[in-house]
């Protein structure tokens, strides 16, 4: 499987940098949240970076991405600019959604990034519909749909898988199984905890992958996308991952033990890749320092960009509820 | 102007046929719209004419296929999604309210959803409480949606095309009691879809209604005429946005108003229209505004109770006369 991937030192460095961008950016977001620069809900992706980075590095520029409310990592890995993401969280007009969506509703037309959806499972039919449009318009693009394992209990998961399989639509369902739907463990919410196996009943090909390993995720995604293009059918990828932080900023994490978190942190995606690269002489400490500095500079620039952004004038409150009036009736 | 006689159902089908012919991006999707011919036979024959790629039978999964419609609209298609009845649309309410209505706003104007959703609504066929309700009031509550109620054959024929030309999500409510009614369809639409129209001129009182209750209001106006009361009948046509101008102009002329709405009175559109008239037209009024709505019960099955629960011509006449008292 991995033989299909062109894994070299430069590529691994690139993947590491992408994961570092997400990790450090979100650490900064937590800080800014404490300073009340960012409000609303803030759902951090820390611990799950290998999933977004692994998947996005395989997608083409024409593919569409539908994400969840924990989507800063998806947006960054997809190529949405860090400044516009942070400005969105600040609620400024320079934000990627003009400040109208906030942390949970990042959108970006240029990179075909269709949200940012705060309704669990709500993005699954939408992604299926985008895939239907691709098929009908004979576009080669596929639609990648991220969702958490909590969404699997929603009817929309089952409705969407059924429709995608029934109509043979080019959609990649990516389950980010981090074990907890907010504070409810998978074993408490699903009778069948193997999510990939659920795809079987819809006749959908599926695979499970170590979501803490960016190379594995990338390899599995490559296989998935090749399958989708070749067979014009959906595919489900279950990435086993873990979020190191709470569900949101208001989570006191009463539902899990510190030892469990520590156990997962030991196999964290950034740590794991750094160790592997060091052991194989692919990364010098000085190079890691350099990457960190580049990332830090990007974050500083993003903060400056967000701070400098304009507030939308209140007169524009009604803007974008409806499209501009058409001249013809 | 050449007018053609057909049933309301045929007028709806003619609108669908035209939409499918005019734009290859248009497709119809819903439960039993194809092989079965549509639950209310509106789409009968379209599968044979346009094929299964454009007349798509869906499984029973309202949230799923409405969401697919939203995604397809985002992807550049022009889907028409049929939900069998408004009662089942509640299963898709998340997709309609949380996604279709919000995407443009939440994305800062980057994405709009050119989706049309059609559904049957209303009571009168003894289908009991899970097939007879009037939830259009719910949808008219939601910014980001447009809500249409074709009450005439002309609107049944042309509102779909107008809705498809709109870049935002539009919901069309087709009252089941109108389907078999014969009527005439002119060559062109009566007006833009979001304009209320005076369907009968009058000078003494304004009867304001929409959809399946328009024929009842018109019949009531005829009876009132025999008793020397000249009733004007206003067809709202579009429940969101409401054409306040036309409503207020009518009241400023007649100085009295009765609103007829098949929804329940509590929290109804009728209540909203009353408030609009009182807020902006109070000094034109010669009498309190009155409402004729459905009884506050789940619609019952037996015919006599069902009819007792719904707005009726006699009730409209009696209410109008009560408003006229003391003239």
XYZ file of C-alpha atoms in Angstrom:
656
model
C 0.000 0.000 0.000
C 2.669 2.447 1.098
C 4.717 1.587 -1.966
C 2.340 3.704 -4.018
C 3.297 6.755 -2.019
C 6.253 8.877 -2.951
C 7.604 9.330 0.552
C 10.839 11.240 0.685
C 12.468 13.505 3.165
C 11.047 16.682 1.668
C 7.538 15.268 1.698
C 7.788 14.172 5.316
C 9.092 17.588 6.286
C 6.154 19.118 4.492
C 3.690 16.859 6.343
C 5.378 17.643 9.649
C 5.152 21.330 8.954
C 1.464 21.072 8.102
C 0.788 19.282 11.370
C 2.872 21.797 13.297
C 0.936 24.662 11.715
C -2.309 23.161 13.020
C -0.891 22.291 16.458
C 0.739 25.650 17.159
C -2.112 27.608 15.626
C -4.626 25.934 17.886
C -2.436 26.381 20.945
C -2.453 30.063 20.062
C -6.250 29.949 19.622
C -6.625 28.535 23.144
C -4.525 31.445 24.416
C -6.538 33.993 22.460
C -9.723 32.393 23.710
C -8.583 32.839 27.309
C -7.896 36.483 26.458
C -11.475 36.677 25.079
C -10.231 37.702 21.649
C -12.102 34.673 20.317
C -15.600 33.920 21.612
C -18.281 31.321 21.058
C -17.399 27.655 21.064
C -13.827 26.659 20.340
C -13.301 23.001 19.437
C -9.635 22.169 19.157
C -8.281 19.514 16.805
C -5.072 18.938 18.767
C -4.122 15.260 18.558
C -5.990 14.654 15.298
C -3.703 16.578 12.919
C -2.529 13.500 11.031
C -6.045 12.906 9.701
C -6.569 16.290 8.048
C -2.991 16.494 6.784
C -2.897 12.923 5.508
C -6.220 13.207 3.674
C -5.747 16.711 2.237
C -2.342 15.939 0.775
C -4.037 13.430 -1.535
C -7.030 15.522 -2.649
C -6.884 17.496 -5.871
C -7.613 21.212 -6.046
C -10.993 20.486 -7.692
C -12.216 18.122 -4.979
C -14.714 19.515 -2.483
C -14.302 19.321 1.259
C -17.128 19.200 3.797
C -15.991 19.411 7.407
C -17.286 19.444 10.967
C -17.235 22.050 13.732
C -13.709 20.911 14.658
C -12.450 22.133 11.314
C -9.545 24.538 11.840
C -7.192 21.690 10.984
C -9.130 20.773 7.858
C -9.186 24.379 6.685
C -5.476 24.928 7.309
C -4.482 21.668 5.644
C -6.762 22.464 2.721
C -4.943 25.734 2.118
C -7.310 28.301 3.577
C -5.058 31.106 4.762
C -4.280 31.139 8.465
C -4.948 34.861 8.676
C -8.441 34.563 7.254
C -9.231 31.648 9.582
C -8.134 33.573 12.641
C -9.880 36.744 11.476
C -13.031 34.638 11.165
C -12.702 33.579 14.777
C -12.225 37.219 15.701
C -15.459 37.965 13.803
C -13.817 40.431 11.411
C -14.839 41.092 7.814
C -11.438 39.813 6.700
C -12.419 36.372 7.975
C -12.886 33.549 5.491
C -16.662 33.734 6.088
C -16.669 37.519 6.471
C -16.856 37.069 10.214
C -20.386 35.678 9.976
C -19.606 32.085 10.885
C -16.945 32.023 13.571
C -14.924 29.001 14.599
C -17.552 26.413 13.639
C -18.405 27.811 10.205
C -15.263 28.337 8.171
C -16.039 28.516 4.440
C -13.772 29.189 1.501
C -14.951 29.163 -2.073
C -11.464 29.316 -3.600
C -10.423 25.999 -2.052
C -13.892 24.388 -2.380
C -14.200 24.311 1.371
C -17.940 23.920 2.128
C -17.837 24.376 5.902
C -17.641 24.186 8.914
C -20.942 22.554 10.026
C -22.032 22.652 13.652
C -24.831 20.125 13.214
C -23.494 16.639 13.896
C -24.084 14.571 10.771
C -25.521 17.553 8.896
C -22.696 17.635 6.367
C -23.121 14.064 5.186
C -26.136 14.619 2.902
C -24.591 17.861 1.659
C -21.404 16.067 0.627
C -23.469 13.349 -1.025
C -25.302 16.037 -2.990
C -22.063 17.672 -4.107
C -20.942 14.257 -5.305
C -24.228 13.847 -7.164
C -23.621 17.174 -8.914
C -20.088 16.079 -9.821
C -21.440 12.913 -11.350
C -24.236 14.659 -13.227
C -21.920 17.359 -14.547
C -19.288 14.766 -15.380
C -16.630 16.457 -13.292
C -13.747 14.294 -12.129
C -13.831 15.831 -8.664
C -14.737 13.822 -5.607
C -16.206 15.083 -2.356
C -14.407 14.427 0.924
C -16.688 14.464 3.949
C -15.247 14.547 7.465
C -17.390 13.568 10.434
C -16.840 12.310 13.955
C -17.845 8.891 15.215
C -20.667 10.601 17.119
C -22.353 11.338 13.775
C -22.665 7.627 13.121
C -25.636 7.472 15.496
C -27.480 10.102 13.451
C -29.968 9.078 10.770
C -28.223 11.299 8.272
C -25.161 9.042 8.364
C -27.231 6.047 7.326
C -29.364 7.955 4.835
C -26.281 9.393 3.163
C -24.372 6.117 2.965
C -27.408 4.431 1.474
C -27.907 7.141 -1.157
C -24.209 7.352 -2.025
C -24.010 3.593 -2.528
C -27.380 3.339 -4.280
C -26.488 6.047 -6.795
C -22.778 5.187 -6.946
C -21.501 8.618 -6.042
C -17.849 9.676 -5.821
C -17.739 10.599 -2.156
C -15.077 9.822 0.425
C -16.553 9.499 3.904
C -13.863 10.074 6.518
C -14.813 9.131 10.049
C -12.552 10.776 12.591
C -13.060 8.319 15.400
C -11.633 10.035 18.465
C -13.621 7.788 20.817
C -15.796 10.469 22.346
C -18.960 12.165 21.164
C -18.519 15.205 23.358
C -18.239 13.279 26.655
C -19.898 10.020 25.705
C -17.590 7.150 24.884
C -18.130 5.159 21.701
C -18.870 2.022 23.718
C -21.747 3.861 25.378
C -23.251 5.118 22.127
C -22.828 2.387 19.506
C -23.865 -1.251 19.546
C -21.220 -1.903 16.886
C -18.062 0.057 17.637
C -16.283 -0.888 14.429
C -17.404 2.010 12.236
C -15.808 0.683 9.065
C -17.891 -2.449 9.384
C -21.059 -0.361 9.226
C -20.191 0.465 5.625
C -20.557 -3.227 4.762
C -24.302 -3.182 5.192
C -24.517 -0.490 2.512
C -22.159 -2.283 0.177
C -19.562 0.436 0.648
C -15.849 -0.417 0.633
C -14.127 0.700 3.810
C -10.866 0.595 5.715
C -9.622 1.365 9.201
C -6.400 3.240 9.609
C -4.194 4.505 12.446
C -5.241 8.121 12.515
C -2.188 9.066 14.592
C 0.138 8.186 11.733
C 0.128 10.705 8.905
C 1.854 8.368 6.463
C -0.717 5.654 7.056
C -3.576 8.110 6.631
C -2.105 9.418 3.399
C -1.561 5.922 2.039
C -5.090 4.846 2.964
C -6.545 7.985 1.412
C -4.625 7.393 -1.794
C -6.025 3.909 -1.993
C -9.517 5.239 -1.240
C -9.429 7.967 -3.871
C -8.054 5.589 -6.505
C -10.920 3.236 -5.696
C -13.466 6.035 -5.997
C -12.092 7.230 -9.334
C -11.792 3.740 -10.744
C -15.156 2.391 -9.634
C -17.158 5.613 -9.301
C -18.426 4.471 -5.931
C -18.207 5.831 -2.395
C -15.593 4.738 0.127
C -15.449 5.008 3.907
C -12.231 5.557 5.790
C -12.243 5.217 9.567
C -9.311 7.027 11.144
C -8.657 6.007 14.740
C -7.553 9.110 16.537
C -7.823 10.990 19.791
C -8.344 14.566 20.880
C -5.943 15.603 23.584
C -8.002 18.569 24.726
C -11.603 18.666 25.899
C -14.606 18.745 23.561
C -14.688 22.541 23.760
C -13.309 25.166 26.080
C -16.003 24.436 28.654
C -15.135 20.764 29.110
C -13.805 19.681 32.509
C -13.259 16.163 31.123
C -14.920 14.221 33.904
C -15.624 11.353 31.534
C -12.078 10.113 30.979
C -8.938 9.340 32.960
C -5.739 11.370 32.738
C -3.841 8.097 32.228
C -5.825 7.411 29.077
C -4.986 10.835 27.671
C -1.308 10.324 28.518
C -1.331 6.975 26.777
C -2.602 8.526 23.554
C -0.355 11.561 23.836
C 2.603 9.201 23.815
C 1.638 8.175 20.301
C 0.688 11.682 19.222
C 0.987 12.336 15.489
C 3.569 15.118 15.710
C 5.688 13.329 18.309
C 5.522 10.081 16.367
C 6.659 11.583 13.075
C 9.436 13.637 14.684
C 10.776 10.532 16.452
C 10.655 8.436 13.317
C 12.395 11.089 11.217
C 15.073 11.618 13.845
C 15.714 7.896 14.211
C 16.115 7.625 10.471
C 18.317 10.706 10.191
C 15.712 12.653 8.234
C 15.459 15.505 10.690
C 18.083 17.491 12.560
C 17.182 19.418 15.690
C 18.165 22.586 13.884
C 15.709 21.793 11.099
C 12.900 21.268 13.578
C 13.759 24.598 15.188
C 13.609 26.202 11.786
C 10.181 24.717 11.066
C 8.910 25.920 14.423
C 10.209 29.397 13.671
C 8.487 29.487 10.288
C 5.243 28.381 11.867
C 5.581 30.920 14.669
C 6.133 33.687 12.118
C 3.026 32.623 10.204
C 0.988 32.656 13.423
C 2.269 36.099 14.379
C 1.315 37.381 10.945
C -2.125 35.772 11.279
C -2.682 37.449 14.641
C -1.681 40.815 13.171
C -4.006 40.229 10.225
C -6.925 39.293 12.488
C -6.343 42.206 14.863
C -6.233 44.631 11.965
C -9.474 43.347 10.430
C -12.496 45.619 10.232
C -15.719 45.057 12.134
C -18.676 44.775 9.820
C -20.814 47.916 10.073
C -24.160 47.237 11.769
C -25.858 48.682 8.684
C -24.741 45.495 6.914
C -26.597 43.252 9.358
C -29.049 42.038 6.730
C -26.416 41.377 4.138
C -26.283 37.831 2.760
C -29.530 36.591 4.221
C -30.707 36.489 0.622
C -28.812 36.859 -2.633
C -28.787 40.303 -4.210
C -32.110 41.004 -5.867
C -32.298 39.864 -9.461
C -33.323 42.478 -11.965
C -35.521 40.101 -13.979
C -38.616 38.667 -12.333
C -54.427 36.746 -23.917
C -54.985 33.041 -24.598
C -56.099 31.070 -21.548
C -55.982 27.312 -21.276
C -58.291 25.220 -19.092
C -56.717 22.506 -16.970
C -56.671 21.141 -13.435
C -54.403 22.636 -10.793
C -52.468 19.340 -10.889
C -51.974 19.686 -14.655
C -50.866 23.260 -14.175
C -48.217 22.103 -11.696
C -47.088 19.418 -14.126
C -46.896 21.924 -16.991
C -44.602 24.047 -14.818
C -42.390 21.054 -14.073
C -42.272 20.023 -17.716
C -41.261 23.492 -18.822
C -38.537 23.686 -16.171
C -37.093 20.344 -17.239
C -37.147 21.294 -20.909
C -35.624 24.721 -20.400
C -32.617 23.897 -18.254
C -30.600 20.666 -18.339
C -29.392 21.387 -14.791
C -32.932 20.916 -13.486
C -33.933 17.539 -12.090
C -36.836 16.341 -9.951
C -36.077 14.190 -6.927
C -38.337 12.723 -4.275
C -40.329 9.797 -2.971
C -42.316 8.048 -5.695
C -42.012 10.914 -8.173
C -40.981 8.549 -10.990
C -42.368 5.065 -11.424
C -45.352 5.627 -9.159
C -46.116 8.908 -10.901
C -46.071 11.057 -7.776
C -48.122 10.520 -4.621
C -50.608 13.108 -5.907
C -49.956 12.228 -9.571
C -48.366 15.604 -10.257
C -45.269 14.107 -11.889
C -47.131 11.368 -13.783
C -45.567 10.783 -17.185
C -42.437 12.817 -16.550
C -40.235 9.746 -16.064
C -41.162 8.434 -19.513
C -40.524 11.865 -20.986
C -37.260 12.766 -19.250
C -35.749 9.495 -18.025
C -34.474 8.267 -14.688
C -31.469 10.602 -14.660
C -33.782 13.589 -14.290
C -36.805 12.142 -12.521
C -35.209 10.479 -9.532
C -37.050 8.195 -7.141
C -35.530 8.429 -3.673
C -35.773 6.102 -0.706
C -37.731 7.262 2.343
C -35.133 9.557 3.881
C -36.342 13.141 3.873
C -33.340 14.600 5.655
C -31.003 12.678 3.364
C -32.493 13.615 0.025
C -33.236 17.225 0.951
C -29.597 17.504 2.057
C -28.514 15.919 -1.212
C -30.599 18.546 -2.992
C -28.762 21.284 -1.102
C -25.398 19.762 -2.005
C -26.384 19.362 -5.647
C -27.535 22.991 -5.750
C -24.182 24.051 -4.299
C -22.518 21.927 -6.945
C -24.187 23.856 -9.762
C -27.360 21.862 -10.427
C -30.931 23.186 -10.134
C -32.711 20.496 -8.131
C -36.440 20.414 -7.495
C -36.989 18.304 -4.402
C -40.496 17.007 -3.794
C -41.403 16.112 -0.226
C -44.552 14.020 -0.329
C -46.347 16.129 2.254
C -45.436 18.983 4.550
C -45.863 16.590 7.477
C -42.859 14.576 6.352
C -40.834 17.720 5.783
C -40.391 17.899 9.541
C -37.925 15.028 9.150
C -35.906 17.293 6.860
C -36.308 20.407 8.948
C -32.673 20.295 10.053
C -31.455 20.410 6.479
C -33.948 23.110 5.477
C -33.558 25.349 8.514
C -29.999 24.710 9.675
C -28.356 24.291 6.299
C -30.309 25.634 3.307
C -31.437 28.791 5.099
C -28.099 29.568 6.743
C -25.351 28.730 4.249
C -25.338 32.013 2.400
C -25.196 34.033 5.587
C -22.697 31.824 7.420
C -20.351 31.753 4.457
C -20.363 35.523 4.156
C -22.105 35.354 0.783
C -19.699 32.872 -0.794
C -22.226 30.085 -1.255
C -25.906 30.314 -2.130
C -28.379 27.461 -2.377
C -30.548 27.618 -5.534
C -32.852 24.828 -4.387
C -36.600 24.487 -4.843
C -38.581 22.265 -2.482
C -42.196 21.455 -3.323
C -44.638 19.801 -0.972
C -48.314 19.057 -0.583
C -50.046 20.642 2.380
C -53.402 21.129 4.015
C -56.389 19.159 5.223
C -59.744 18.034 3.837
C -59.151 14.489 2.677
C -59.801 12.715 5.989
C -56.156 11.751 6.346
C -56.086 12.454 10.096
C -53.500 14.248 12.152
C -50.258 13.093 10.543
C -51.153 14.002 6.961
C -53.237 17.144 7.270
C -51.301 19.967 8.792
C -50.241 23.391 7.618
C -46.638 23.863 8.613
C -45.958 26.572 6.044
C -46.230 28.995 8.984
C -43.100 27.370 10.453
C -41.071 27.880 7.330
C -42.310 31.431 6.860
C -40.649 32.117 10.225
C -37.148 31.433 8.869
C -34.904 34.173 7.412
C -33.007 32.786 4.440
C -36.000 30.917 3.022
C -38.631 32.093 0.568
C -42.062 30.537 0.968
C -44.619 30.435 -1.842
C -48.245 29.419 -1.784
C -49.782 29.103 -5.249
C -53.549 29.421 -4.828
C -54.485 29.851 -8.488
C -53.876 27.822 -11.607
C -51.709 30.563 -12.962
C -49.468 30.448 -9.909
C -49.441 26.642 -9.955
C -48.197 26.874 -13.520
C -45.631 29.674 -13.187
C -44.347 29.926 -9.627
C -42.003 26.958 -10.059
C -40.176 28.689 -12.902
C -39.935 31.876 -10.862
C -38.616 29.905 -7.891
C -35.965 28.213 -10.044
C -34.793 31.581 -11.296
C -34.194 32.623 -7.695
C -30.676 32.082 -6.326
C -31.907 31.163 -2.831
C -33.873 28.236 -1.375
C -37.576 28.484 -2.181
C -40.327 26.328 -0.683
C -43.592 25.837 -2.586
C -46.711 24.637 -0.771
C -49.362 22.978 -2.923
C -52.701 22.538 -1.147
C -54.141 19.067 -1.724
C -57.729 20.315 -2.014
C -56.849 22.388 -5.063
C -55.355 19.569 -7.121
C -58.510 18.445 -8.938
C -59.973 21.903 -9.429
C -60.298 23.025 -13.042
C -59.220 26.520 -13.957
C -57.557 28.659 -16.554
C -53.894 29.319 -17.073
C -52.859 32.486 -18.907
C -49.856 32.719 -21.178
C -47.759 34.613 -18.671
C -47.373 34.783 -14.876
C -49.679 37.188 -13.039
C -46.842 38.938 -11.207
C -43.412 38.372 -9.678
C -43.623 35.555 -7.141
C -43.184 37.729 -4.080
C -46.035 40.144 -4.786
C -49.439 39.820 -3.100
C -52.393 40.240 -5.471
C -55.924 41.505 -5.094
C -58.033 38.654 -6.458
C -61.338 40.448 -5.984
C -61.858 44.152 -5.581
C -63.974 45.458 -2.734
C -64.465 48.543 -0.625
C -65.807 47.477 2.790
C -63.496 44.788 4.185
C -60.269 42.977 3.235
C -60.221 39.176 3.387
C -56.586 38.141 3.442
C -55.569 34.581 2.758
C -53.384 32.231 0.741
C -53.298 28.793 -0.866
C -56.184 26.403 -0.279
C -58.291 29.006 1.489
C -58.418 31.477 -1.386
C -61.448 29.765 -3.001
C -63.182 29.841 0.397
C -62.468 33.539 0.811
C -63.737 34.246 -2.712
C -66.929 32.272 -2.027
C -67.382 34.172 1.232
C -66.955 37.447 -0.639
C -69.736 36.431 -3.060
C -72.088 35.716 -0.155
C -71.183 38.960 1.540
C -71.928 40.820 -1.691
C -75.499 39.464 -1.592
C -75.803 40.982 1.864
C -74.523 44.309 0.660
C -70.927 43.972 1.920
C -68.210 44.605 -0.636
C -65.252 42.376 0.322
C -61.798 42.693 -1.207
C -59.833 39.421 -1.349
C -56.068 39.587 -1.003
C -54.016 36.550 -2.041
C -50.705 36.690 -0.133
C -49.008 34.304 -2.637
C -45.662 34.651 -0.893
C -45.557 33.988 2.855
C -41.903 35.057 3.190
C -41.140 37.764 2.394
C -44.625 39.181 2.972
C -45.752 41.938 0.610
C -46.701 44.342 3.386
C -47.324 47.172 0.945
C -50.224 45.435 -0.776
C -51.738 44.335 2.546
C -51.621 47.823 4.001
C -52.885 49.450 0.815
C -55.928 47.206 0.905
C -56.639 47.989 4.564
C -56.169 51.706 3.986
C -58.969 51.431 1.418
C -61.406 49.092 3.204
C -60.550 49.948 6.842
C -61.356 46.413 8.023
C -59.587 43.092 7.804
C -60.175 39.384 8.382
C -57.289 36.982 7.952
C -57.973 33.400 6.962
C -55.184 30.911 7.660
C -55.434 27.112 7.842
C -52.663 27.052 10.431
C -53.544 27.137 14.115
C -54.204 30.615 15.410
C -51.606 30.453 18.199
C -48.282 31.571 16.779
C -49.703 31.762 13.267
C -48.959 33.781 10.194
C -52.433 35.246 10.710
C -51.127 36.640 13.983
C -48.142 38.159 12.207
C -50.322 39.798 9.574
C -52.640 41.155 12.292
C -49.624 42.669 13.990
C -48.395 44.226 10.744
C -51.801 45.824 10.172
C -52.006 47.080 13.751
C -48.428 48.398 13.826
C -48.504 50.142 10.472
C -52.202 50.562 9.628
C -53.906 51.103 12.990
C -55.195 54.582 12.144
C -56.815 53.235 8.969
C -58.858 50.700 10.922
C -62.541 51.157 11.685
C -62.811 47.838 13.555
C -60.569 45.286 15.244
C -58.756 42.819 12.999
C -60.174 39.289 13.200
C -58.775 35.876 12.344
C -60.305 32.665 11.024
C -57.886 29.805 11.662
C -58.008 26.061 12.263
C -59.325 24.852 15.625
C -56.549 24.173 18.104
C -56.696 20.404 17.749
C -54.694 17.862 15.771
C -56.837 17.501 12.642
C -59.329 14.675 13.323
C -60.233 11.843 10.965
C -64.096 11.876 10.809
C -65.338 14.182 8.122
C -67.673 16.245 10.285
C -64.957 16.881 12.864
C -62.303 17.588 10.247
C -64.558 20.149 8.590
C -65.398 21.658 11.970
C -61.687 22.122 12.622
C -60.980 23.968 9.346
C -61.826 27.521 8.275
C -65.149 27.446 6.416
C -66.984 29.881 4.162
C -69.800 30.368 6.699
C -67.269 31.177 9.397
C -65.522 33.699 7.173
C -68.869 35.315 6.315
C -69.941 35.432 9.969
C -66.615 36.863 11.085
C -66.675 39.488 8.348
C -70.205 40.483 9.310
C -69.164 40.785 12.946
C -66.347 43.097 11.905
C -68.836 45.107 9.815
C -71.224 45.597 12.730
C -71.582 49.172 13.842
C -70.693 50.485 10.397
